[in-house]
mmCIF file of C-alpha atoms in Angstrom:
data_model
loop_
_atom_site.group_PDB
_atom_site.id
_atom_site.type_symbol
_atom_site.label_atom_id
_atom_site.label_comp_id
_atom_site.label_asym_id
_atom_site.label_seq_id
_atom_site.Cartn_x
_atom_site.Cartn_y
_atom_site.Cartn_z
ATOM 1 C CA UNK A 1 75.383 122.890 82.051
ATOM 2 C CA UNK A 2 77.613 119.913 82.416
ATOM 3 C CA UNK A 3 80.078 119.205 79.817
ATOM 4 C CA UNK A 4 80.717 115.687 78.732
ATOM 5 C CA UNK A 5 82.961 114.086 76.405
ATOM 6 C CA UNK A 6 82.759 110.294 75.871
ATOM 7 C CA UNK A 7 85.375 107.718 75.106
ATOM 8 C CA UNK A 8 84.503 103.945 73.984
ATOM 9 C CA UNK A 9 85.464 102.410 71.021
ATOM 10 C CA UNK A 10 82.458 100.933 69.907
ATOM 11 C CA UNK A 11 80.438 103.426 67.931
ATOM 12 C CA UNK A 12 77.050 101.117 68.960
ATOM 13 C CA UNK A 13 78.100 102.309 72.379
ATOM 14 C CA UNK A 14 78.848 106.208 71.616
ATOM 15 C CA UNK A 15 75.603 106.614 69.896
ATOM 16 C CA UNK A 16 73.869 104.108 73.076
ATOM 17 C CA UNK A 17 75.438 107.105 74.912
ATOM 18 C CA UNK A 18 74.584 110.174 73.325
ATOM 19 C CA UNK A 19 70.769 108.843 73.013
ATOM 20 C CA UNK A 20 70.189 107.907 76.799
ATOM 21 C CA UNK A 21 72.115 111.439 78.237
ATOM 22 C CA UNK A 22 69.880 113.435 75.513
ATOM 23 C CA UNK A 23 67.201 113.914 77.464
ATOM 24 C CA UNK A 24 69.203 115.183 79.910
ATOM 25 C CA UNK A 25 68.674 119.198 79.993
ATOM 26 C CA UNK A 26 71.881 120.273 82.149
ATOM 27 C CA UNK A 27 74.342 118.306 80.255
ATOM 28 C CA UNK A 28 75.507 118.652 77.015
ATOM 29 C CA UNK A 29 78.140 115.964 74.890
ATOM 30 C CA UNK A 30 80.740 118.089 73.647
ATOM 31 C CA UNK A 31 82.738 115.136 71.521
ATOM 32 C CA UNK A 32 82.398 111.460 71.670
ATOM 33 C CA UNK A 33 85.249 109.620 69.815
ATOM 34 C CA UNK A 34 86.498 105.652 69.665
ATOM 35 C CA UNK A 35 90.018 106.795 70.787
ATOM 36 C CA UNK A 36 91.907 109.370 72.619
ATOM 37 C CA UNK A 37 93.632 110.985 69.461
ATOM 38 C CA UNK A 38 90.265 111.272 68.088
ATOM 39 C CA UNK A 39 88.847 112.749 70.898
ATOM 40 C CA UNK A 40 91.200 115.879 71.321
ATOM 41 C CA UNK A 41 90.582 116.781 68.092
ATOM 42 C CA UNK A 42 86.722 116.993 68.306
ATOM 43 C CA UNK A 43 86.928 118.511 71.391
ATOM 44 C CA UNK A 44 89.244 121.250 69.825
ATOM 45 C CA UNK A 45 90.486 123.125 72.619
ATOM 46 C CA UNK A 46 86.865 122.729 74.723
ATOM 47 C CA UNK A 47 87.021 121.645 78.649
ATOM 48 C CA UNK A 48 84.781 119.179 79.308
ATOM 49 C CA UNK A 49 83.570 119.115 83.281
ATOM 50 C CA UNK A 50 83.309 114.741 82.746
ATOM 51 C CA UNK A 51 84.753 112.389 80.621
ATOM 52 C CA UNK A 52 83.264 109.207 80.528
ATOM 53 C CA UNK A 53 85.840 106.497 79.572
ATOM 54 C CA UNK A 54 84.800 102.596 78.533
ATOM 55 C CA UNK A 55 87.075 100.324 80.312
ATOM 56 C CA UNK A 56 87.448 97.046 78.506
ATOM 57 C CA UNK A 57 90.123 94.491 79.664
ATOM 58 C CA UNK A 58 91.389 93.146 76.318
ATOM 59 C CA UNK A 59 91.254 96.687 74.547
ATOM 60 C CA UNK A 60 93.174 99.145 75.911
ATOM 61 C CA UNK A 61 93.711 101.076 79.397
ATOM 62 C CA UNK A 62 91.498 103.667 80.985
ATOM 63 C CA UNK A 63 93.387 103.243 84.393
ATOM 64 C CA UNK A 64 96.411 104.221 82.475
ATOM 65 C CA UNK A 65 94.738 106.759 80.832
ATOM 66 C CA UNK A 66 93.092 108.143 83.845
ATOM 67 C CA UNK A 67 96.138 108.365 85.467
ATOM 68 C CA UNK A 68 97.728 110.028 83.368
ATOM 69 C CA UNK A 69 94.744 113.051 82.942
ATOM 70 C CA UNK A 70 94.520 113.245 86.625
ATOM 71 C CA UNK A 71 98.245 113.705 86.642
ATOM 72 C CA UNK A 72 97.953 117.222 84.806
ATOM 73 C CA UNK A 73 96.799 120.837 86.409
ATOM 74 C CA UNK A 74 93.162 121.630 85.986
ATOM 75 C CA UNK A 75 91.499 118.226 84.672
ATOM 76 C CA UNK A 76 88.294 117.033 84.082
ATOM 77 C CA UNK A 77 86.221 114.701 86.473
ATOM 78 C CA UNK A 78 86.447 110.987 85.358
ATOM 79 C CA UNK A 79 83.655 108.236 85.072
ATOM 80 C CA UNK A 80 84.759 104.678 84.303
ATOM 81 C CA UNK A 81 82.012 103.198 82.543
ATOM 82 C CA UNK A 82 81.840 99.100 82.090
ATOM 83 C CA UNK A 83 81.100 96.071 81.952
ATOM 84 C CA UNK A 84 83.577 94.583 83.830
ATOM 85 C CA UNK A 85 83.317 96.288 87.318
ATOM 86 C CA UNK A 86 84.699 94.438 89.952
ATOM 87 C CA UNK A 87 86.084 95.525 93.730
ATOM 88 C CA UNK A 88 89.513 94.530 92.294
ATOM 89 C CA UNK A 89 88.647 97.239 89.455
ATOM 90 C CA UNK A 90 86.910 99.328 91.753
ATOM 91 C CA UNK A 91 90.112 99.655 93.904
ATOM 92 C CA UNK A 92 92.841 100.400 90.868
ATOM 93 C CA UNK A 93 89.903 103.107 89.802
ATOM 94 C CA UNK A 94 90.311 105.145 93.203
ATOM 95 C CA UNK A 95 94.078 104.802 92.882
ATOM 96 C CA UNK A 96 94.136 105.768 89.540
ATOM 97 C CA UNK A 97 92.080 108.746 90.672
ATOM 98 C CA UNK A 98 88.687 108.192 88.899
ATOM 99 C CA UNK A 99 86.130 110.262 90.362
ATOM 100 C CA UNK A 100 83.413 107.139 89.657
ATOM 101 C CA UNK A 101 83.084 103.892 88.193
ATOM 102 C CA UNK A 102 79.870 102.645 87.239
ATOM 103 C CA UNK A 103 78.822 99.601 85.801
ATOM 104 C CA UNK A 104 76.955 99.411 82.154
ATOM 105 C CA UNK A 105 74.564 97.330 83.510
ATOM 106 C CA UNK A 106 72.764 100.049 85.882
ATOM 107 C CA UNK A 107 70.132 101.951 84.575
ATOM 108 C CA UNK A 108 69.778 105.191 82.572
ATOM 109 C CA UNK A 109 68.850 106.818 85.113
ATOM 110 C CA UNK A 110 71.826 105.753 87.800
ATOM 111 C CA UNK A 111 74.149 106.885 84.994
ATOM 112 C CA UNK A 112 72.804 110.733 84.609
ATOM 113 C CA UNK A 113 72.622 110.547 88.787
ATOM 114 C CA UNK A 114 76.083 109.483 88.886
ATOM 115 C CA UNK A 115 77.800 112.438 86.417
ATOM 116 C CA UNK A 116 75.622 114.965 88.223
ATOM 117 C CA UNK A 117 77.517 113.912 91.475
ATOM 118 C CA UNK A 118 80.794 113.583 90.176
ATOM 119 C CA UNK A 119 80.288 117.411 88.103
ATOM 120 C CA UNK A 120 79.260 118.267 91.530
ATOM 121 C CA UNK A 121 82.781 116.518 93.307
ATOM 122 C CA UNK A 122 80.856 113.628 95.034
ATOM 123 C CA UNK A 123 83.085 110.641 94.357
ATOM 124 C CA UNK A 124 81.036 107.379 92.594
ATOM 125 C CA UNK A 125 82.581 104.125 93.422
ATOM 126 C CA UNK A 126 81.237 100.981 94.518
ATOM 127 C CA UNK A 127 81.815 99.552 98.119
ATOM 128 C CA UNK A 128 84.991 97.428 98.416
ATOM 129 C CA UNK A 129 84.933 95.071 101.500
ATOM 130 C CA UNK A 130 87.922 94.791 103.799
ATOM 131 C CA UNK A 131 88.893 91.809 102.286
ATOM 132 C CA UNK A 132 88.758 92.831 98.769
ATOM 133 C CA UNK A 133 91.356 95.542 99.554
ATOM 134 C CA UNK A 134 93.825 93.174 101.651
ATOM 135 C CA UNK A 135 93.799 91.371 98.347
ATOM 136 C CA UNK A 136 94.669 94.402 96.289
ATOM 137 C CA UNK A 137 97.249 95.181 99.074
ATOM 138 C CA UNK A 138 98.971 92.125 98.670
ATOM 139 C CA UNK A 139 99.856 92.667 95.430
ATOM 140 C CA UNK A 140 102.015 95.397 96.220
ATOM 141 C CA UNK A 141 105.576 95.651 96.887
ATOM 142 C CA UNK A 142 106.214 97.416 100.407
ATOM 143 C CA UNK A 143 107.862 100.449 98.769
ATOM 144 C CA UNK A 144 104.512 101.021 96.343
ATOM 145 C CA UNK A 145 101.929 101.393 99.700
ATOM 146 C CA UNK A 146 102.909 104.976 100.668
ATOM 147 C CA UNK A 147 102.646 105.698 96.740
ATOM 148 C CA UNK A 148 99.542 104.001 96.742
ATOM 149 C CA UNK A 149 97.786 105.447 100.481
ATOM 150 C CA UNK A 150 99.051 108.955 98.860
ATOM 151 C CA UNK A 151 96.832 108.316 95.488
ATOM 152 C CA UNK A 152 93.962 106.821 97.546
ATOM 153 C CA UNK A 153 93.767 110.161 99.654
ATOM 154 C CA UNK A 154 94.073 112.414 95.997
ATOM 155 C CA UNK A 155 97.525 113.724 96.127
ATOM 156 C CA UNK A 156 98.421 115.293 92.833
ATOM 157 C CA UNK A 157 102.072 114.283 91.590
ATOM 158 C CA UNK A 158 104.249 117.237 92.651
ATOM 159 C CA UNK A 159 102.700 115.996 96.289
ATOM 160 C CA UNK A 160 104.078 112.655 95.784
ATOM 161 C CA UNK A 161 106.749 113.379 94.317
ATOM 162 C CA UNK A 162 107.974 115.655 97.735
ATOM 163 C CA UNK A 163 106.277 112.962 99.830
ATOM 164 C CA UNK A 164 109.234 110.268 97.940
ATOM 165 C CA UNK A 165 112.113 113.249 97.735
ATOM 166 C CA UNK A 166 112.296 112.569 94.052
ATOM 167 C CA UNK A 167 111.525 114.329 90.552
ATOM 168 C CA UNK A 168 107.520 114.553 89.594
ATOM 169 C CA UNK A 169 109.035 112.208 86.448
ATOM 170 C CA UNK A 170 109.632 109.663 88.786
ATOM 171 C CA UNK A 171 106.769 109.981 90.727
ATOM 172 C CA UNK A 172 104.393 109.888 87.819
ATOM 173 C CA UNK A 173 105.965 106.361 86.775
ATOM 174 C CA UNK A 174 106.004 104.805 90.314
ATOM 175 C CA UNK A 175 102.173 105.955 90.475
ATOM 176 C CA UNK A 176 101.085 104.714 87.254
ATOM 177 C CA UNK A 177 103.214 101.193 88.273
ATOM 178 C CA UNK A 178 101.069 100.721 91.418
ATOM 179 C CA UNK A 179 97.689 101.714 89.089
ATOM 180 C CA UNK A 180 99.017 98.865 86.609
ATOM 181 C CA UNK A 181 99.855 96.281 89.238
ATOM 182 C CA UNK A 182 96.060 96.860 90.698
ATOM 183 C CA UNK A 183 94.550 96.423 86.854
ATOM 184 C CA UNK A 184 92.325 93.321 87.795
ATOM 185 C CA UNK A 185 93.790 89.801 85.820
ATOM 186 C CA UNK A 186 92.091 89.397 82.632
ATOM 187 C CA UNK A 187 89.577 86.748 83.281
ATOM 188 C CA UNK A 188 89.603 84.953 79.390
ATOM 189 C CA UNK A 189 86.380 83.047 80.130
ATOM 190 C CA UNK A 190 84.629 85.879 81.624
ATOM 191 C CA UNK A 191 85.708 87.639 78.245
ATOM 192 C CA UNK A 192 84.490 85.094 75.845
ATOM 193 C CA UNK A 193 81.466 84.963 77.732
ATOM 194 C CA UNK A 194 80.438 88.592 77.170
#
């Protein structure tokens, strides 16, 4: 059985959620919730194997978030889930650590496909041409690349944090810096449009 929580602050969304991955017979929604404070509570102590996370530009920050639950001991798989996907998005995912990103536009189906892969470790992420990460390169300092190359390959923080000779403090900051200065630029017309 694969454990899922779900995290999206629309409640139209949550329920969306809950109705398409019920018919699903090895997966089970342990807590859905609007926000992260909410969520912990409902989930009460329970380890889900996936947590599905709603990334929305102009409300909030599941790379941040991510980043921070892949920077603990013994976490669960992450699936970005949006309506925004992009290769920019698509890159600060991976070096966040998200185990997927998926768009909200695929299909039912694609979505149960995709958390039965990423329960199963199979990274989910859309292809990013050579291009698309030069770009994302380029907006990062020269001392941020090993930080980021190290995130891109998994390393936990007590990795980087040898790999930079500093404190895991430190280390944590510097990654979540290079996951924030990857966030694609809010696009204000592609926003009002949606």
């Amino acid at each position: 059985m694969i454990r899922l929580a779900l995290l999206d602050d629309h409640p139209a969304v949550l329920l969306g959620l809950q109705r398409l991955l019920a018919p699903a017979r090895d997966m089970e929604v342990l807590a859905a919730a609007a926000d992260e404070v909410t969520l912990a509570r409902e989930l009460d102590g329970r380890r889900p194997d996936v947590l599905i996370v709603d990334y929305d530009p102009s409300r909030g920050d599941a790379l941040a978030l991510c980043r921070r639950i892949k920077a603990r001991p013994d976490t669960p798989r992450v699936l970005i889930y949006t309506a925004y996907g992009s290769a920019a998005l698509a890159i600060a995912a991976r070096a966040a650590q998200a185990d997927g990103l998926l768009d909200k536009s695929e299909t039912a189906s694609a979505l149960i496909a995709a958390i039965r892969r990423i329960a199963d470790g199979t990274r989910v992420m859309p292809t990013v041409s050579r291009s698309e990460f030069e770009a994302a390169v380029a907006r990062l300092d020269d001392t941020d690349l090993p930080i980021f190359a190290m995130l891109l390959d998994g390393a936990p923080v007590p990795a980087i944090a040898e790999g930079l000779q500093t404190d895991e403090q430190a280390a944590a900051h510097r990654a979540q810096k290079v996951v924030a200065r990857l966030r694609p630029r809010l696009d204000r017309q592609r926003l009002r449009a949606r």
